[in-house]
mmCIF file of C-alpha atoms in Angstrom:
data_model
loop_
_atom_site.group_PDB
_atom_site.id
_atom_site.type_symbol
_atom_site.label_atom_id
_atom_site.label_comp_id
_atom_site.label_asym_id
_atom_site.label_seq_id
_atom_site.Cartn_x
_atom_site.Cartn_y
_atom_site.Cartn_z
ATOM 1 C CA MET A 1 -10.491 -4.513 -22.595
ATOM 2 C CA ILE A 2 -8.887 -7.830 -21.645
ATOM 3 C CA SER A 3 -9.876 -11.068 -23.319
ATOM 4 C CA GLU A 4 -10.575 -14.420 -21.642
ATOM 5 C CA SER A 5 -7.238 -15.734 -22.913
ATOM 6 C CA GLN A 6 -5.535 -13.159 -20.679
ATOM 7 C CA TYR A 7 -7.106 -14.560 -17.487
ATOM 8 C CA PRO A 8 -4.435 -15.857 -15.103
ATOM 9 C CA ASP A 9 -4.502 -19.294 -13.500
ATOM 10 C CA THR A 10 -6.922 -19.772 -10.580
ATOM 11 C CA ASP A 11 -4.304 -19.422 -7.832
ATOM 12 C CA THR A 12 -2.941 -16.145 -9.247
ATOM 13 C CA MET A 13 -6.450 -14.764 -9.750
ATOM 14 C CA LEU A 14 -7.367 -15.629 -6.142
ATOM 15 C CA ARG A 15 -4.094 -14.179 -4.827
ATOM 16 C CA ILE A 16 -4.715 -10.833 -6.534
ATOM 17 C CA ALA A 17 -8.390 -10.750 -5.479
ATOM 18 C CA LEU A 18 -7.357 -11.466 -1.883
ATOM 19 C CA ASP A 19 -4.531 -8.896 -2.047
ATOM 20 C CA ILE A 20 -7.118 -6.264 -2.953
ATOM 21 C CA GLY A 21 -9.652 -7.460 -0.367
ATOM 22 C CA GLU A 22 -7.078 -7.828 2.415
ATOM 23 C CA HIS A 23 -5.723 -4.318 1.934
ATOM 24 C CA MET A 24 -9.200 -2.805 1.634
ATOM 25 C CA LEU A 25 -9.992 -4.361 5.017
ATOM 26 C CA ILE A 26 -6.730 -3.106 6.537
ATOM 27 C CA TYR A 27 -7.390 0.425 5.261
ATOM 28 C CA GLY A 28 -10.888 0.728 6.724
ATOM 29 C CA ALA A 29 -13.429 -0.861 4.342
ATOM 30 C CA ASP A 30 -16.412 -2.576 5.936
ATOM 31 C CA VAL A 31 -16.746 -6.333 5.463
ATOM 32 C CA THR A 32 -19.667 -6.052 3.022
ATOM 33 C CA ARG A 33 -17.608 -3.907 0.633
ATOM 34 C CA VAL A 34 -14.666 -6.330 0.823
ATOM 35 C CA GLU A 35 -16.859 -9.380 0.184
ATOM 36 C CA ASP A 36 -18.504 -7.567 -2.713
ATOM 37 C CA ALA A 37 -15.172 -6.543 -4.305
ATOM 38 C CA VAL A 38 -13.661 -10.042 -4.045
ATOM 39 C CA THR A 39 -16.847 -11.676 -5.373
ATOM 40 C CA ARG A 40 -16.974 -9.331 -8.385
ATOM 41 C CA ILE A 41 -13.306 -9.883 -9.253
ATOM 42 C CA CYS A 42 -13.696 -13.671 -9.068
ATOM 43 C CA ARG A 43 -16.940 -13.659 -11.090
ATOM 44 C CA ARG A 44 -15.173 -11.598 -13.769
ATOM 45 C CA SER A 45 -12.606 -14.396 -14.103
ATOM 46 C CA GLY A 46 -14.897 -17.246 -15.034
ATOM 47 C CA VAL A 47 -15.660 -18.569 -11.550
ATOM 48 C CA GLU A 48 -18.803 -20.720 -11.475
ATOM 49 C CA HIS A 49 -19.389 -20.710 -7.712
ATOM 50 C CA ILE A 50 -17.852 -18.555 -5.014
ATOM 51 C CA GLU A 51 -18.066 -18.334 -1.213
ATOM 52 C CA VAL A 52 -16.429 -15.372 0.549
ATOM 53 C CA PHE A 53 -16.254 -15.089 4.333
ATOM 54 C CA CYS A 54 -14.878 -11.950 5.925
ATOM 55 C CA ILE A 55 -14.599 -10.614 9.461
ATOM 56 C CA ALA A 56 -12.231 -7.905 10.726
ATOM 57 C CA SER A 57 -9.397 -10.401 11.299
ATOM 58 C CA LEU A 58 -9.986 -12.992 8.552
ATOM 59 C CA LEU A 59 -10.734 -13.142 4.842
ATOM 60 C CA GLN A 60 -11.266 -16.480 3.126
ATOM 61 C CA VAL A 61 -12.448 -17.375 -0.354
ATOM 62 C CA SER A 62 -13.393 -20.693 -1.886
ATOM 63 C CA VAL A 63 -14.132 -20.983 -5.612
ATOM 64 C CA ARG A 64 -15.215 -23.634 -8.126
ATOM 65 C CA MET A 65 -14.133 -22.918 -11.686
ATOM 66 C CA SER A 66 -16.156 -23.817 -14.777
ATOM 67 C CA ASP A 67 -13.862 -26.837 -15.398
ATOM 68 C CA GLY A 68 -14.763 -28.244 -11.954
ATOM 69 C CA GLN A 69 -11.442 -27.303 -10.338
ATOM 70 C CA TYR A 70 -11.641 -26.079 -6.726
ATOM 71 C CA ALA A 71 -9.378 -23.498 -5.062
ATOM 72 C CA PHE A 72 -9.259 -21.987 -1.572
ATOM 73 C CA GLN A 73 -7.157 -19.205 -0.064
ATOM 74 C CA MET A 74 -7.344 -17.259 3.167
ATOM 75 C CA ARG A 75 -5.676 -14.253 4.772
ATOM 76 C CA ARG A 76 -5.247 -13.497 8.459
ATOM 77 C CA ILE A 77 -5.640 -9.747 9.034
ATOM 78 C CA HIS A 78 -3.362 -8.491 11.798
ATOM 79 C CA SER A 79 -4.117 -4.779 11.779
ATOM 80 C CA ASN A 80 -7.012 -2.485 10.924
ATOM 81 C CA GLY A 81 -6.809 1.249 10.449
ATOM 82 C CA ASN A 82 -8.073 4.057 8.325
ATOM 83 C CA ASN A 83 -6.227 5.027 5.158
ATOM 84 C CA LEU A 84 -8.993 6.287 2.947
ATOM 85 C CA ALA A 85 -6.727 7.374 0.059
ATOM 86 C CA ARG A 86 -5.376 3.839 -0.335
ATOM 87 C CA LEU A 87 -8.883 2.425 0.102
ATOM 88 C CA GLU A 88 -10.122 4.668 -2.716
ATOM 89 C CA GLU A 89 -7.254 3.521 -4.981
ATOM 90 C CA LEU A 90 -7.928 -0.167 -4.260
ATOM 91 C CA ASN A 91 -11.639 0.303 -4.865
ATOM 92 C CA ASP A 92 -10.829 1.941 -8.199
ATOM 93 C CA ILE A 93 -8.435 -0.895 -9.134
ATOM 94 C CA SER A 94 -11.087 -3.531 -8.371
ATOM 95 C CA ARG A 95 -13.680 -1.686 -10.450
ATOM 96 C CA ARG A 96 -11.317 -1.286 -13.410
ATOM 97 C CA LEU A 97 -10.355 -4.947 -13.142
ATOM 98 C CA CYS A 98 -14.030 -5.976 -13.148
ATOM 99 C CA ARG A 99 -14.740 -3.749 -16.173
ATOM 100 C CA GLY A 100 -11.818 -5.379 -17.988
ATOM 101 C CA ALA A 101 -10.029 -2.035 -18.335
ATOM 102 C CA ILE A 102 -6.826 -3.453 -16.809
ATOM 103 C CA SER A 103 -5.234 -6.905 -16.732
ATOM 104 C CA PHE A 104 -4.486 -8.932 -13.585
ATOM 105 C CA ASP A 105 -0.764 -8.128 -14.036
ATOM 106 C CA ASP A 106 -1.587 -4.399 -14.103
ATOM 107 C CA ALA A 107 -3.800 -4.816 -11.040
ATOM 108 C CA ASP A 108 -0.995 -6.613 -9.187
ATOM 109 C CA ARG A 109 1.394 -3.731 -9.935
ATOM 110 C CA LEU A 110 -1.178 -1.042 -9.068
ATOM 111 C CA VAL A 111 -2.003 -2.687 -5.707
ATOM 112 C CA LYS A 112 1.706 -2.550 -4.781
ATOM 113 C CA GLU A 113 1.811 1.139 -5.779
ATOM 114 C CA ALA A 114 -1.391 1.921 -3.836
ATOM 115 C CA ASN A 115 0.106 0.389 -0.687
ATOM 116 C CA HIS A 116 2.776 3.107 -0.685
ATOM 117 C CA LEU A 117 0.467 6.052 -1.367
ATOM 118 C CA VAL A 118 0.857 8.924 1.131
ATOM 119 C CA PRO A 119 -1.522 11.755 0.183
ATOM 120 C CA HIS A 120 -0.192 14.510 2.466
ATOM 121 C CA LYS A 121 3.124 15.820 3.773
ATOM 122 C CA PRO A 122 4.008 14.829 7.405
ATOM 123 C CA LEU A 123 3.659 18.433 8.647
ATOM 124 C CA LEU A 124 -0.005 18.485 7.608
ATOM 125 C CA TYR A 125 -0.733 15.469 9.854
ATOM 126 C CA TYR A 126 0.662 17.336 12.878
ATOM 127 C CA ILE A 127 -1.383 20.454 12.013
ATOM 128 C CA ALA A 128 -4.465 18.222 11.640
ATOM 129 C CA ALA A 129 -3.818 16.584 15.037
ATOM 130 C CA ILE A 130 -3.520 20.023 16.671
ATOM 131 C CA LEU A 131 -6.694 21.301 14.967
ATOM 132 C CA GLY A 132 -8.676 18.098 15.540
ATOM 133 C CA SER A 133 -7.917 17.649 19.240
ATOM 134 C CA SER A 134 -8.491 21.332 20.092
ATOM 135 C CA ALA A 135 -11.678 21.516 17.964
ATOM 136 C CA PHE A 136 -13.201 18.434 19.641
ATOM 137 C CA CYS A 137 -12.121 19.657 23.093
ATOM 138 C CA ILE A 138 -14.117 22.852 22.449
ATOM 139 C CA PHE A 139 -16.949 20.862 20.805
ATOM 140 C CA PHE A 140 -17.378 18.822 24.015
ATOM 141 C CA GLY A 141 -17.538 21.965 26.157
ATOM 142 C CA GLY A 142 -13.901 22.894 26.798
ATOM 143 C CA SER A 143 -12.573 26.437 27.059
ATOM 144 C CA PRO A 144 -10.065 27.886 24.532
ATOM 145 C CA GLY A 145 -7.364 27.214 27.182
ATOM 146 C CA ASP A 146 -8.388 23.525 27.326
ATOM 147 C CA GLY A 147 -8.276 23.453 23.524
ATOM 148 C CA LEU A 148 -4.736 24.849 23.580
ATOM 149 C CA ALA A 149 -3.597 22.287 26.162
ATOM 150 C CA ALA A 150 -5.168 19.460 24.112
ATOM 151 C CA ALA A 151 -3.406 20.776 20.987
ATOM 152 C CA VAL A 152 0.010 20.686 22.719
ATOM 153 C CA ALA A 153 -0.614 17.147 24.010
ATOM 154 C CA ALA A 154 -1.751 15.993 20.556
ATOM 155 C CA VAL A 155 1.681 16.528 18.948
ATOM 156 C CA PRO A 156 3.582 13.684 20.708
ATOM 157 C CA VAL A 157 0.549 11.399 20.331
ATOM 158 C CA MET A 158 0.531 12.044 16.581
ATOM 159 C CA TYR A 159 4.292 11.446 16.451
ATOM 160 C CA MET A 160 3.790 8.056 18.116
ATOM 161 C CA GLU A 161 0.909 7.240 15.763
ATOM 162 C CA MET A 162 3.063 8.012 12.723
ATOM 163 C CA HIS A 163 6.303 6.417 13.921
ATOM 164 C CA GLY A 164 4.932 3.802 16.295
ATOM 165 C CA LEU A 165 5.004 0.054 16.175
ATOM 166 C CA LYS A 166 3.913 -1.355 12.836
ATOM 167 C CA ARG A 167 3.685 -4.773 14.467
ATOM 168 C CA GLY A 168 3.431 -5.839 18.066
ATOM 169 C CA ASN A 169 0.763 -5.463 20.688
ATOM 170 C CA GLN A 170 -1.663 -2.713 19.688
ATOM 171 C CA LEU A 171 -3.136 -2.499 23.196
ATOM 172 C CA ILE A 172 0.234 -1.764 24.829
ATOM 173 C CA HIS A 173 0.976 0.777 22.111
ATOM 174 C CA THR A 174 -2.362 2.471 22.815
ATOM 175 C CA ILE A 175 -1.640 2.647 26.586
ATOM 176 C CA LEU A 176 1.739 4.272 25.852
ATOM 177 C CA GLU A 177 0.191 6.833 23.488
ATOM 178 C CA ALA A 178 -2.565 7.726 25.947
ATOM 179 C CA PHE A 179 -0.081 7.910 28.828
ATOM 180 C CA THR A 180 2.185 10.277 26.860
ATOM 181 C CA GLY A 181 -0.782 12.470 25.858
ATOM 182 C CA GLY A 182 -2.008 12.505 29.460
ATOM 183 C CA ILE A 183 1.424 13.419 30.884
ATOM 184 C CA ILE A 184 1.791 16.349 28.448
ATOM 185 C CA GLY A 185 -1.838 17.469 29.044
ATOM 186 C CA ASN A 186 -1.332 17.402 32.825
ATOM 187 C CA ALA A 187 2.017 19.216 32.534
ATOM 188 C CA VAL A 188 0.466 21.978 30.406
ATOM 189 C CA LEU A 189 -2.393 22.289 32.931
ATOM 190 C CA GLU A 190 0.181 22.609 35.739
ATOM 191 C CA LEU A 191 1.700 25.519 33.781
ATOM 192 C CA GLY A 192 -1.660 27.303 34.030
ATOM 193 C CA VAL A 193 -3.063 26.615 30.557
ATOM 194 C CA GLY A 194 -6.604 25.182 30.587
ATOM 195 C CA ASP A 195 -9.087 24.424 33.371
ATOM 196 C CA ASP A 196 -10.444 20.880 33.076
ATOM 197 C CA ILE A 197 -8.141 17.848 32.712
ATOM 198 C CA ASP A 198 -11.034 15.585 31.636
ATOM 199 C CA LEU A 199 -11.907 17.823 28.664
ATOM 200 C CA ILE A 200 -8.224 18.141 27.714
ATOM 201 C CA CYS A 201 -7.959 14.333 27.820
ATOM 202 C CA ILE A 202 -11.129 13.950 25.712
ATOM 203 C CA GLY A 203 -9.568 16.214 23.048
ATOM 204 C CA VAL A 204 -6.430 14.050 23.009
ATOM 205 C CA LEU A 205 -8.241 10.731 23.114
ATOM 206 C CA MET A 206 -10.282 11.620 20.018
ATOM 207 C CA LEU A 207 -7.020 10.927 18.140
ATOM 208 C CA LEU A 208 -6.991 7.386 19.524
ATOM 209 C CA ILE A 209 -10.592 6.467 20.249
ATOM 210 C CA PRO A 210 -12.143 3.653 18.197
ATOM 211 C CA GLY A 211 -15.522 5.401 18.197
ATOM 212 C CA LEU A 212 -16.204 4.534 14.581
ATOM 213 C CA LYS A 213 -15.426 0.896 15.278
ATOM 214 C CA PHE A 214 -18.097 1.120 17.988
ATOM 215 C CA GLY A 215 -20.560 2.624 15.481
ATOM 216 C CA ASN A 216 -19.605 0.016 12.850
ATOM 217 C CA ALA A 217 -20.189 -2.748 15.405
ATOM 218 C CA MET A 218 -23.716 -1.421 15.974
ATOM 219 C CA HIS A 219 -24.142 -1.195 12.189
ATOM 220 C CA ASP A 220 -23.173 -4.882 11.876
ATOM 221 C CA PHE A 221 -25.624 -5.815 14.664
ATOM 222 C CA VAL A 222 -28.416 -3.905 12.902
ATOM 223 C CA LYS A 223 -27.597 -5.863 9.709
ATOM 224 C CA ALA A 224 -27.745 -9.100 11.793
ATOM 225 C CA ASP A 225 -24.011 -9.769 11.236
ATOM 226 C CA VAL A 226 -23.518 -10.704 14.883
ATOM 227 C CA LEU A 227 -20.052 -12.260 14.496
ATOM 228 C CA ALA A 228 -18.423 -9.222 12.838
ATOM 229 C CA GLY A 229 -20.288 -6.862 15.200
ATOM 230 C CA SER A 230 -19.201 -8.708 18.357
ATOM 231 C CA ALA A 231 -15.543 -8.774 17.282
ATOM 232 C CA LYS A 232 -15.551 -5.032 16.576
ATOM 233 C CA LEU A 233 -17.407 -4.184 19.789
ATOM 234 C CA VAL A 234 -15.016 -6.129 22.024
ATOM 235 C CA HIS A 235 -11.994 -4.640 20.216
ATOM 236 C CA ALA A 236 -13.395 -1.089 20.543
ATOM 237 C CA LEU A 237 -14.112 -1.543 24.269
ATOM 238 C CA LEU A 238 -10.666 -3.000 24.919
ATOM 239 C CA LEU A 239 -8.966 -0.118 23.095
ATOM 240 C CA THR A 240 -11.037 2.469 24.985
ATOM 241 C CA LEU A 241 -10.171 0.786 28.270
ATOM 242 C CA MET A 242 -6.468 0.892 27.341
ATOM 243 C CA ILE A 243 -6.732 4.616 26.494
ATOM 244 C CA VAL A 244 -8.331 5.334 29.852
ATOM 245 C CA MET A 245 -5.716 3.183 31.636
ATOM 246 C CA GLY A 246 -2.970 5.269 30.005
ATOM 247 C CA LEU A 247 -4.671 8.565 30.867
ATOM 248 C CA SER A 248 -5.436 7.423 34.443
ATOM 249 C CA LEU A 249 -1.786 6.420 34.962
ATOM 250 C CA SER A 250 -0.730 9.916 33.847
ATOM 251 C CA MET A 251 -3.219 11.465 36.314
ATOM 252 C CA LEU A 252 -1.849 9.195 39.033
ATOM 253 C CA CYS A 253 1.635 10.609 38.346
ATOM 254 C CA PHE A 254 0.316 14.156 38.866
ATOM 255 C CA GLY A 255 -1.709 13.271 41.962
ATOM 256 C CA ARG A 256 -5.049 14.101 40.289
ATOM 257 C CA TRP A 257 -6.336 10.615 40.962
ATOM 258 C CA THR A 258 -5.625 8.268 43.843
ATOM 259 C CA LEU A 259 -6.086 4.509 43.952
ATOM 260 C CA MET B 1 -28.153 29.652 18.407
ATOM 261 C CA LYS B 2 -24.691 30.997 19.190
ATOM 262 C CA GLU B 3 -23.737 27.702 20.901
ATOM 263 C CA ILE B 4 -25.046 25.698 17.929
ATOM 264 C CA LEU B 5 -22.990 27.738 15.474
ATOM 265 C CA LEU B 6 -19.868 27.518 17.655
ATOM 266 C CA ALA B 7 -20.269 23.731 17.956
ATOM 267 C CA THR B 8 -20.877 23.492 14.186
ATOM 268 C CA ALA B 9 -17.687 25.442 13.471
ATOM 269 C CA ALA B 10 -15.733 23.214 15.890
ATOM 270 C CA GLY B 11 -17.290 20.116 14.292
ATOM 271 C CA MET B 12 -16.336 21.287 10.793
ATOM 272 C CA VAL B 13 -12.718 21.995 11.774
ATOM 273 C CA GLY B 14 -12.535 18.673 13.643
ATOM 274 C CA THR B 15 -13.963 16.777 10.665
ATOM 275 C CA PHE B 16 -11.480 18.421 8.287
ATOM 276 C CA ALA B 17 -8.616 17.535 10.655
ATOM 277 C CA PHE B 18 -9.682 13.910 10.990
ATOM 278 C CA ALA B 19 -10.160 13.649 7.224
ATOM 279 C CA VAL B 20 -6.458 14.561 6.895
ATOM 280 C CA ILE B 21 -5.487 12.100 9.666
ATOM 281 C CA TYR B 22 -7.490 9.357 7.906
ATOM 282 C CA HIS B 23 -5.577 10.172 4.682
ATOM 283 C CA VAL B 24 -8.516 11.444 2.624
ATOM 284 C CA LYS B 25 -7.181 12.782 -0.682
ATOM 285 C CA GLY B 26 -6.839 16.568 -0.987
ATOM 286 C CA ARG B 27 -9.534 16.835 -3.684
ATOM 287 C CA HIS B 28 -12.190 15.512 -1.242
ATOM 288 C CA LEU B 29 -11.241 17.530 1.860
ATOM 289 C CA LEU B 30 -13.596 20.446 1.200
ATOM 290 C CA TYR B 31 -16.544 18.018 0.911
ATOM 291 C CA THR B 32 -15.722 16.309 4.217
ATOM 292 C CA PHE B 33 -15.395 19.759 5.836
ATOM 293 C CA LEU B 34 -18.925 20.648 4.654
ATOM 294 C CA GLY B 35 -20.209 17.190 5.646
ATOM 295 C CA GLY B 36 -18.982 17.752 9.194
ATOM 296 C CA GLY B 37 -21.005 20.969 9.203
ATOM 297 C CA VAL B 38 -24.158 19.148 8.038
ATOM 298 C CA THR B 39 -24.010 16.435 10.734
ATOM 299 C CA THR B 40 -22.940 18.747 13.566
ATOM 300 C CA PHE B 41 -25.520 21.435 12.788
ATOM 301 C CA ILE B 42 -28.398 18.923 12.598
ATOM 302 C CA LEU B 43 -27.236 17.141 15.756
ATOM 303 C CA MET B 44 -26.938 20.339 17.799
ATOM 304 C CA LEU B 45 -30.187 21.786 16.445
ATOM 305 C CA LEU B 46 -32.178 18.624 17.218
ATOM 306 C CA LEU B 47 -30.588 18.202 20.647
ATOM 307 C CA THR B 48 -31.805 21.724 21.425
ATOM 308 C CA LEU B 49 -35.285 21.259 19.901
ATOM 309 C CA THR B 50 -35.927 17.819 21.448
ATOM 310 C CA ASP B 51 -34.533 18.758 24.858
ATOM 311 C CA GLY B 52 -31.545 16.432 24.567
ATOM 312 C CA HIS B 53 -33.080 13.338 22.892
ATOM 313 C CA ALA B 54 -29.775 11.706 21.890
ATOM 314 C CA LEU B 55 -31.185 8.725 19.948
ATOM 315 C CA LEU B 56 -33.494 10.721 17.673
ATOM 316 C CA SER B 57 -30.928 13.488 17.141
ATOM 317 C CA ASN B 58 -28.184 11.028 16.214
ATOM 318 C CA ILE B 59 -30.445 9.038 13.866
ATOM 319 C CA ALA B 60 -31.399 12.252 12.025
ATOM 320 C CA ALA B 61 -27.823 13.611 11.933
ATOM 321 C CA ALA B 62 -26.370 10.281 10.740
ATOM 322 C CA PHE B 63 -29.127 9.970 8.107
ATOM 323 C CA ALA B 64 -28.466 13.500 6.787
ATOM 324 C CA GLY B 65 -24.703 12.907 6.856
ATOM 325 C CA GLY B 66 -25.135 9.540 5.137
ATOM 326 C CA VAL B 67 -27.281 10.963 2.323
ATOM 327 C CA TYR B 68 -24.809 13.840 1.866
ATOM 328 C CA CYS B 69 -21.944 11.322 1.594
ATOM 329 C CA MET B 70 -23.799 9.130 -0.929
ATOM 330 C CA VAL B 71 -24.441 12.186 -3.136
ATOM 331 C CA CYS B 72 -20.776 13.219 -2.779
ATOM 332 C CA ALA B 73 -19.698 9.667 -3.693
ATOM 333 C CA TYR B 74 -21.709 9.777 -6.950
ATOM 334 C CA CYS B 75 -20.590 13.295 -7.849
ATOM 335 C CA ARG B 76 -16.910 12.781 -6.927
ATOM 336 C CA LYS B 77 -16.744 9.163 -8.226
ATOM 337 C CA ALA B 78 -15.264 7.794 -4.993
ATOM 338 C CA PRO B 79 -16.431 5.207 -2.435
ATOM 339 C CA SER B 80 -18.926 6.639 0.073
ATOM 340 C CA THR B 81 -16.735 5.375 2.963
ATOM 341 C CA VAL B 82 -14.171 8.066 2.069
ATOM 342 C CA PHE B 83 -16.734 10.756 2.959
ATOM 343 C CA LEU B 84 -18.736 8.828 5.544
ATOM 344 C CA ILE B 85 -15.989 8.091 8.095
ATOM 345 C CA PRO B 86 -14.853 11.719 8.622
ATOM 346 C CA THR B 87 -18.356 13.181 8.238
ATOM 347 C CA LEU B 88 -19.792 11.021 11.032
ATOM 348 C CA PHE B 89 -16.830 11.656 13.323
ATOM 349 C CA PRO B 90 -18.515 14.514 15.292
ATOM 350 C CA LEU B 91 -21.254 12.042 16.297
ATOM 351 C CA VAL B 92 -18.797 9.578 17.861
ATOM 352 C CA PRO B 93 -19.632 9.246 21.599
ATOM 353 C CA GLY B 94 -16.033 9.886 22.679
ATOM 354 C CA ARG B 95 -17.058 11.811 25.778
ATOM 355 C CA ASN B 96 -19.416 9.058 27.016
ATOM 356 C CA LEU B 97 -16.945 6.262 26.299
ATOM 357 C CA TYR B 98 -14.232 8.188 28.130
ATOM 358 C CA PHE B 99 -16.362 8.825 31.226
ATOM 359 C CA SER B 100 -17.746 5.272 31.247
ATOM 360 C CA MET B 101 -14.261 3.763 31.223
ATOM 361 C CA ILE B 102 -13.013 6.313 33.783
ATOM 362 C CA ALA B 103 -15.934 5.245 36.000
ATOM 363 C CA LEU B 104 -15.034 1.575 35.476
ATOM 364 C CA VAL B 105 -11.430 2.197 36.527
ATOM 365 C CA ARG B 106 -12.601 4.212 39.565
ATOM 366 C CA HIS B 107 -15.278 1.686 40.693
ATOM 367 C CA SER B 108 -18.178 4.086 40.098
ATOM 368 C CA ARG B 109 -20.805 1.675 38.745
ATOM 369 C CA ALA B 110 -23.712 4.108 38.465
ATOM 370 C CA GLN B 111 -21.634 6.560 36.398
ATOM 371 C CA PHE B 112 -20.330 3.675 34.295
ATOM 372 C CA VAL B 113 -23.831 2.393 33.511
ATOM 373 C CA ASP B 114 -25.130 5.922 32.715
ATOM 374 C CA ASN B 115 -22.317 6.802 30.338
ATOM 375 C CA PHE B 116 -22.057 3.392 28.723
ATOM 376 C CA ALA B 117 -25.801 3.311 28.075
ATOM 377 C CA ALA B 118 -25.534 6.782 26.511
ATOM 378 C CA ALA B 119 -22.617 5.598 24.303
ATOM 379 C CA VAL B 120 -24.633 2.561 23.154
ATOM 380 C CA GLU B 121 -27.679 4.779 22.487
ATOM 381 C CA ILE B 122 -25.631 7.205 20.358
ATOM 382 C CA SER B 123 -23.833 4.397 18.491
ATOM 383 C CA PHE B 124 -27.144 2.659 17.815
ATOM 384 C CA GLY B 125 -28.516 5.993 16.546
ATOM 385 C CA ILE B 126 -25.551 6.392 14.167
ATOM 386 C CA ALA B 127 -25.968 2.813 12.911
ATOM 387 C CA VAL B 128 -29.712 3.226 12.265
ATOM 388 C CA GLY B 129 -29.147 6.595 10.575
ATOM 389 C CA VAL B 130 -26.502 5.141 8.250
ATOM 390 C CA LEU B 131 -28.714 2.142 7.502
ATOM 391 C CA LEU B 132 -31.627 4.448 6.616
ATOM 392 C CA SER B 133 -29.357 6.520 4.378
ATOM 393 C CA SER B 134 -28.205 3.359 2.570
ATOM 394 C CA LEU B 135 -31.889 2.481 1.969
ATOM 395 C CA PHE B 136 -32.372 6.018 0.637
ATOM 396 C CA ASP B 137 -29.383 5.369 -1.644
ATOM 397 C CA VAL B 138 -30.892 2.141 -2.997
ATOM 398 C CA PHE B 139 -34.490 3.345 -3.411
ATOM 399 C CA VAL B 140 -33.983 6.991 -4.381
ATOM 400 C CA LEU B 141 -30.464 7.973 -5.427
ATOM 401 C CA GLN B 142 -29.670 4.882 -7.513
ATOM 402 C CA ARG B 143 -33.053 5.106 -9.243
ATOM 403 C CA TYR B 144 -32.961 8.781 -10.135
ATOM 404 C CA LEU B 145 -29.402 10.097 -9.854
ATOM 405 C CA VAL B 146 -27.625 7.158 -11.497
ATOM 406 C CA ARG B 147 -30.240 6.444 -14.193
ATOM 407 C CA ARG B 148 -30.049 10.035 -15.451
ATOM 408 C CA ARG B 149 -26.365 9.582 -16.319
#
């Protein structure tokens, strides 16, 4: 249990709270969970009044301490993804910090460790991509041959996902991934494996599709959080359009679609 | 029934695979695998029983999946998001989004409107189902499951 004398200064406390919140957002937490985690951490540190504002691309916190001092920090979020192992670690760190089980220095160190956590070996991700794309191809009505073609096309897409651009334009990256998946899917179909290019493409695009972002946008609308919902919806539609552009370009190369 | 079971098996394998891709820790993978089975089975069963009523089927499947994930979160001491994201993955309207955007690129407005409306309907169903399951969490699980500890 940490004592009040071990509380850091306001700026350090806010930095660590925002580090946790920022990375939770990057790794797939919804905005409500992030706002809740940051609020709890700040309240635990003697904050008298707190305002947290979070959307998918921005996190900002303003606090007033019990001595009347004000502080404000913000973070611009450049990428969102899903890393649920790291999210679980960060959630655990924030809870332990709020319970007083760890100090802010410990939390700072643990956040850095959590940001490097990789729960599985690289080979397992490729096996998962093969299983996932073929399973969803069959789930949406594809034949076993379509599933096999989708599985082959999933491997280079997964490679690009794992070794792709960490920074840069996500939309261009998505077009390239979809185009590569489409080219391989079409090539495998040309070799006589599979029957329906659309179902093969659907299997591959499940690796890329922001379907959950679409669902989360609706969830935000239902909760009357129109700003967060609109941002997610537009982003999801843009990404889906980029995926289809990439796949359509690959079909154009194989003469399956004409302008 | 054979089609429902085949789709459920495909949904379970797909959920397991996407749980790995989303970096779910190894100790939770079995629970996401079973969660995929719960949502897919209920979705396919209700789609058959209601003659393809996508909204109702998705609300019920997302609600059942959501409740399953909340129970898993309490039992496994992990955030519900860890279970919820992979478990709801079989409900994602990937097929409709794909065909709506294909129609947009190919200037087929009627097909675009049909598929996009279906994608919105399914997504809305998922959102309402998850919202209902979070109400169930607040009014039932937190009252009985957590208080007993």
